[in-house]
Amino acid sequence: RKEVEQDPGPFNVPEGATVAFNCTYSNSASQSFFWYRQDCRKEPKLLMSVYSSGNEDGRFTAQLNRASQYISLLIRDSKLSDSATYLCVVNYLTGGFKTIFGAGTRLFVKA
Amino acid sequence: GAGVSQSPSNKVTEKGKDVELRCDPISGHTALYWYRQSLGQGLEFLIYFQGNSAPDKSGLPSDRFSAERTGGSVSTLTIQRTQQEDSAVYLCASSEMGQGITNTGELFFGEGSRLTVL
């Protein structure tokens, strides 16, 4: 079983739609959680951190469920520019943080 | 610049040759990672350096791969006797891995080195 698992998609949605991605992780000692965004042929960049209480940044909402070991990302009112691969990222402490990336979920937003 | 710098940005080599890829992390970042990403695939962890600790080499796919980090700053990833399956983008990332509560562990990536083995 992979340490971080995501549905690879692709998700094809129209502009304005709401779309949700889930991610599960296997290491219960995981410390911190993130969503990264990767555009085609570019390096990944941090989209948002994920906090236990849930957090929102504009149209993006991230949730963490430690008991079930999953993380979610909700995108409301999708824009064409949201088309990208969304990577779920988990840090856990093993003498220093070890950072594991999920394989990513591809999103295509169409006009 | 202030970001993570990688070189070369593109490298085309013949099968069997050795290659070296360089990463200059953000100044002051104590943690440095190498990842590999094949076309259309996710990030594959290769190796992790944290300060003066022994590196975590658990992701290196074979003994043809090695990496070092000199002076806690610049890192070099070396691939010996390259094979066609080594073709990928090699991404370096650094992070400020302090002990303070403000440390989020965010990784900052370079633009990658695209390796093509013919």
Short mmCIF file of C-alpha atoms in Angstrom, two decimals:
data_model
loop_
_atom_site.label_atom_id
_atom_site.label_comp_id
_atom_site.label_asym_id
_atom_site.label_seq_id
_atom_site.Cartn_x
_atom_site.Cartn_y
_atom_site.Cartn_z
CA ARG A 1 0.00 0.00 0.00
CA LYS A 2 1.32 3.44 -0.91
CA GLU A 3 1.99 5.82 1.95
CA VAL A 4 -0.15 8.52 0.35
CA GLU A 5 -2.91 7.58 -2.08
CA GLN A 6 -4.97 9.75 -4.38
CA ASP A 7 -7.46 9.15 -7.13
CA PRO A 8 -5.45 10.01 -10.26
CA GLY A 9 -8.52 11.29 -12.11
CA PRO A 10 -8.72 13.03 -14.44
CA PHE A 11 -11.60 15.09 -13.22
CA ASN A 12 -13.24 16.96 -16.09
CA VAL A 13 -15.56 19.70 -14.85
CA PRO A 14 -17.22 22.77 -16.35
CA GLU A 15 -16.37 26.25 -15.20
CA GLY A 16 -18.22 27.17 -12.06
CA ALA A 17 -18.49 23.62 -10.81
CA THR A 18 -17.52 22.45 -7.34
CA VAL A 19 -15.04 19.59 -7.24
CA ALA A 20 -13.59 17.62 -4.34
CA PHE A 21 -10.46 15.51 -4.06
CA ASN A 22 -9.62 13.04 -1.33
CA CYS A 23 -6.34 11.63 -0.20
CA THR A 24 -5.56 8.90 2.31
CA TYR A 25 -2.34 8.33 4.21
CA SER A 26 -1.09 5.24 5.97
CA ASN A 27 1.26 6.54 8.66
CA SER A 28 -0.71 7.47 11.77
CA ALA A 29 2.31 9.40 13.07
CA SER A 30 1.96 11.92 10.26
CA GLN A 31 2.47 15.44 11.51
CA SER A 32 1.51 17.97 8.90
CA PHE A 33 -0.39 18.01 5.68
CA PHE A 34 -0.47 20.08 2.54
CA TRP A 35 -1.95 20.41 -0.89
CA TYR A 36 0.44 21.34 -3.65
CA ARG A 37 -0.43 22.32 -7.16
CA GLN A 38 1.61 21.34 -10.19
CA ASP A 39 1.04 22.86 -13.59
CA CYS A 40 2.05 20.97 -16.70
CA ARG A 41 5.84 20.71 -16.99
CA LYS A 42 6.35 22.96 -13.96
CA GLU A 43 7.54 22.33 -10.45
CA PRO A 44 5.06 21.78 -7.61
CA LYS A 45 4.07 24.78 -5.53
CA LEU A 46 2.31 24.98 -2.21
CA LEU A 47 -1.41 25.59 -2.52
CA MET A 48 -2.35 25.42 1.13
CA SER A 49 -1.59 23.77 4.41
CA VAL A 50 -4.23 21.55 5.97
CA TYR A 51 -5.16 22.04 9.60
CA SER A 52 -7.13 19.78 11.91
CA SER A 53 -9.85 22.38 12.27
CA GLY A 54 -10.18 22.74 8.52
CA ASN A 55 -9.17 25.86 6.68
CA GLU A 56 -10.32 27.95 3.81
CA ASP A 57 -8.49 30.14 1.34
CA GLY A 58 -10.86 31.86 -1.02
CA ARG A 59 -12.49 29.21 -3.18
CA PHE A 60 -10.39 26.43 -1.67
CA THR A 61 -11.25 24.50 1.48
CA ALA A 62 -9.05 21.83 3.03
CA GLN A 63 -10.11 19.32 5.65
CA LEU A 64 -8.21 16.78 7.72
CA ASN A 65 -9.69 13.72 9.36
CA ARG A 66 -7.00 12.19 11.56
CA ALA A 67 -9.19 9.36 12.79
CA SER A 68 -9.82 8.14 9.25
CA GLN A 69 -6.45 9.34 7.97
CA TYR A 70 -7.71 11.30 5.04
CA ILE A 71 -7.39 14.79 3.69
CA SER A 72 -9.70 16.56 1.33
CA LEU A 73 -9.61 19.58 -0.94
CA LEU A 74 -12.74 21.32 -2.15
CA ILE A 75 -12.64 23.81 -4.99
CA ARG A 76 -15.72 25.96 -5.47
CA ASP A 77 -16.62 27.97 -8.57
CA SER A 78 -13.91 26.32 -10.66
CA LYS A 79 -11.94 28.50 -13.05
CA LEU A 80 -10.13 27.50 -16.21
CA SER A 81 -6.92 28.44 -14.43
CA ASP A 82 -7.56 25.79 -11.79
CA SER A 83 -6.63 23.13 -14.35
CA ALA A 84 -3.59 21.42 -12.90
CA THR A 85 -2.49 18.38 -10.93
CA TYR A 86 -3.18 18.55 -7.21
CA LEU A 87 -0.72 16.74 -4.99
CA CYS A 88 -1.50 15.59 -1.49
CA VAL A 89 1.55 15.85 0.76
CA VAL A 90 2.19 14.37 4.18
CA ASN A 91 5.04 15.09 6.57
CA TYR A 92 6.02 12.82 9.38
CA LEU A 93 8.79 13.06 11.89
CA THR A 94 11.60 10.53 11.74
CA GLY A 95 14.49 12.47 13.18
CA GLY A 96 13.57 15.20 10.78
CA PHE A 97 10.51 15.63 8.65
CA LYS A 98 10.08 13.14 5.85
CA THR A 99 7.84 14.42 3.11
CA ILE A 100 5.78 12.05 1.00
CA PHE A 101 3.86 13.13 -2.08
CA GLY A 102 0.81 11.48 -3.48
CA ALA A 103 0.84 10.78 -7.22
CA GLY A 104 -1.60 13.62 -7.79
CA THR A 105 -5.12 14.16 -9.08
CA ARG A 106 -5.48 15.78 -12.47
CA LEU A 107 -8.16 18.41 -12.91
CA PHE A 108 -9.36 19.83 -16.20
CA VAL A 109 -11.77 22.74 -16.04
CA LYS A 110 -13.52 23.43 -19.34
CA ALA A 111 -15.40 26.42 -20.64
CA GLY B 1 18.04 34.63 -6.87
CA ALA B 2 16.23 33.72 -3.69
CA GLY B 3 14.78 30.43 -4.89
CA VAL B 4 16.09 26.92 -5.34
CA SER B 5 18.38 26.76 -8.34
CA GLN B 6 19.05 23.63 -10.36
CA SER B 7 21.45 22.96 -13.19
CA PRO B 8 21.52 21.96 -15.91
CA SER B 9 17.91 22.61 -16.82
CA ASN B 10 18.18 20.10 -19.65
CA LYS B 11 20.65 17.28 -20.16
CA VAL B 12 20.76 14.84 -23.04
CA THR B 13 23.21 12.01 -22.65
CA GLU B 14 24.02 8.66 -24.15
CA LYS B 15 23.28 5.42 -22.41
CA GLY B 16 26.19 4.38 -20.22
CA LYS B 17 27.48 7.88 -19.51
CA ASP B 18 27.59 9.42 -16.05
CA VAL B 19 25.69 12.61 -15.26
CA GLU B 20 25.79 15.09 -12.42
CA LEU B 21 22.88 17.28 -11.47
CA ARG B 22 23.32 20.21 -9.15
CA CYS B 23 21.01 21.86 -6.65
CA ASP B 24 21.52 25.15 -4.84
CA PRO B 25 18.95 25.36 -2.04
CA ILE B 26 17.54 28.49 -0.49
CA SER B 27 20.10 29.98 1.85
CA GLY B 28 19.56 28.85 5.44
CA HIS B 29 17.39 25.86 4.55
CA THR B 30 18.70 22.83 6.38
CA ALA B 31 16.64 20.17 4.64
CA LEU B 32 17.14 19.19 1.03
CA TYR B 33 15.27 16.62 -1.02
CA TRP B 34 15.72 15.03 -4.41
CA TYR B 35 12.71 13.68 -6.25
CA ARG B 36 12.29 12.16 -9.68
CA GLN B 37 9.25 12.59 -11.89
CA SER B 38 8.72 10.63 -15.05
CA LEU B 39 6.35 11.96 -17.69
CA GLY B 40 2.78 11.92 -16.43
CA GLN B 41 3.76 10.35 -13.13
CA GLY B 42 3.93 11.49 -9.53
CA LEU B 43 7.00 12.47 -7.56
CA GLU B 44 9.29 9.63 -6.58
CA PHE B 45 11.34 10.31 -3.45
CA LEU B 46 15.05 9.68 -3.92
CA ILE B 47 17.07 11.07 -1.03
CA TYR B 48 16.75 13.50 1.87
CA PHE B 49 19.44 15.51 3.68
CA GLN B 50 18.76 17.12 7.04
CA GLY B 51 21.52 19.23 8.55
CA ASN B 52 24.49 17.12 9.60
CA SER B 53 22.47 13.93 10.01
CA ALA B 54 23.09 10.90 7.84
CA PRO B 55 21.00 11.23 4.69
CA ASP B 56 17.92 9.11 4.11
CA LYS B 57 18.84 7.23 0.96
CA SER B 58 15.90 4.87 1.05
CA GLY B 59 14.47 6.12 -2.24
CA LEU B 60 17.52 5.69 -4.44
CA PRO B 61 16.51 3.13 -7.08
CA SER B 62 19.91 1.49 -7.53
CA ASP B 63 23.56 1.80 -6.57
CA ARG B 64 24.12 3.77 -9.77
CA PHE B 65 22.53 6.69 -7.97
CA SER B 66 24.33 8.70 -5.32
CA ALA B 67 24.10 12.16 -3.85
CA GLU B 68 26.11 14.35 -1.61
CA ARG B 69 25.63 17.65 0.06
CA THR B 70 28.73 19.66 0.73
CA GLY B 71 28.90 22.13 3.58
CA GLY B 72 25.24 21.72 4.27
CA SER B 73 24.36 23.68 1.17
CA VAL B 74 24.85 22.67 -2.47
CA SER B 75 23.90 19.13 -3.41
CA THR B 76 24.93 16.99 -6.36
CA LEU B 77 23.01 13.99 -7.60
CA THR B 78 25.15 11.61 -9.63
CA ILE B 79 23.84 8.90 -11.90
CA GLN B 80 26.44 6.48 -13.16
CA ARG B 81 26.13 4.38 -16.32
CA THR B 82 22.82 5.99 -17.22
CA GLN B 83 20.01 3.87 -18.61
CA GLN B 84 17.04 4.93 -20.72
CA GLU B 85 14.70 4.37 -17.78
CA ASP B 86 16.59 7.10 -15.91
CA SER B 87 15.03 9.66 -18.25
CA ALA B 88 12.90 11.94 -16.10
CA VAL B 89 12.78 15.35 -14.48
CA TYR B 90 14.89 15.46 -11.35
CA LEU B 91 13.48 17.93 -8.85
CA CYS B 92 15.31 19.35 -5.88
CA ALA B 93 13.51 20.98 -2.97
CA SER B 94 14.63 22.64 0.21
CA SER B 95 12.90 23.42 3.46
CA GLU B 96 13.54 25.34 6.61
CA MET B 97 13.50 22.49 9.10
CA GLY B 98 13.81 24.29 12.35
CA GLN B 99 12.33 23.31 15.68
CA GLY B 100 10.16 26.35 16.07
CA ILE B 101 6.40 26.10 15.91
CA THR B 102 6.39 28.41 12.94
CA ASN B 103 8.04 25.79 10.79
CA THR B 104 5.45 24.35 8.47
CA GLY B 105 7.78 22.07 6.57
CA GLU B 106 6.83 23.69 3.27
CA LEU B 107 9.05 22.57 0.43
CA PHE B 108 10.33 24.99 -2.14
CA PHE B 109 11.16 23.39 -5.44
CA GLY B 110 13.61 24.23 -8.15
CA GLU B 111 12.49 24.10 -11.77
CA GLY B 112 14.08 20.70 -12.21
CA SER B 113 16.68 19.13 -14.43
CA ARG B 114 15.20 17.28 -17.39
CA LEU B 115 17.36 14.26 -18.18
CA THR B 116 17.05 12.40 -21.46
CA VAL B 117 19.07 9.24 -21.94
CA LEU B 118 19.31 8.16 -25.56
#
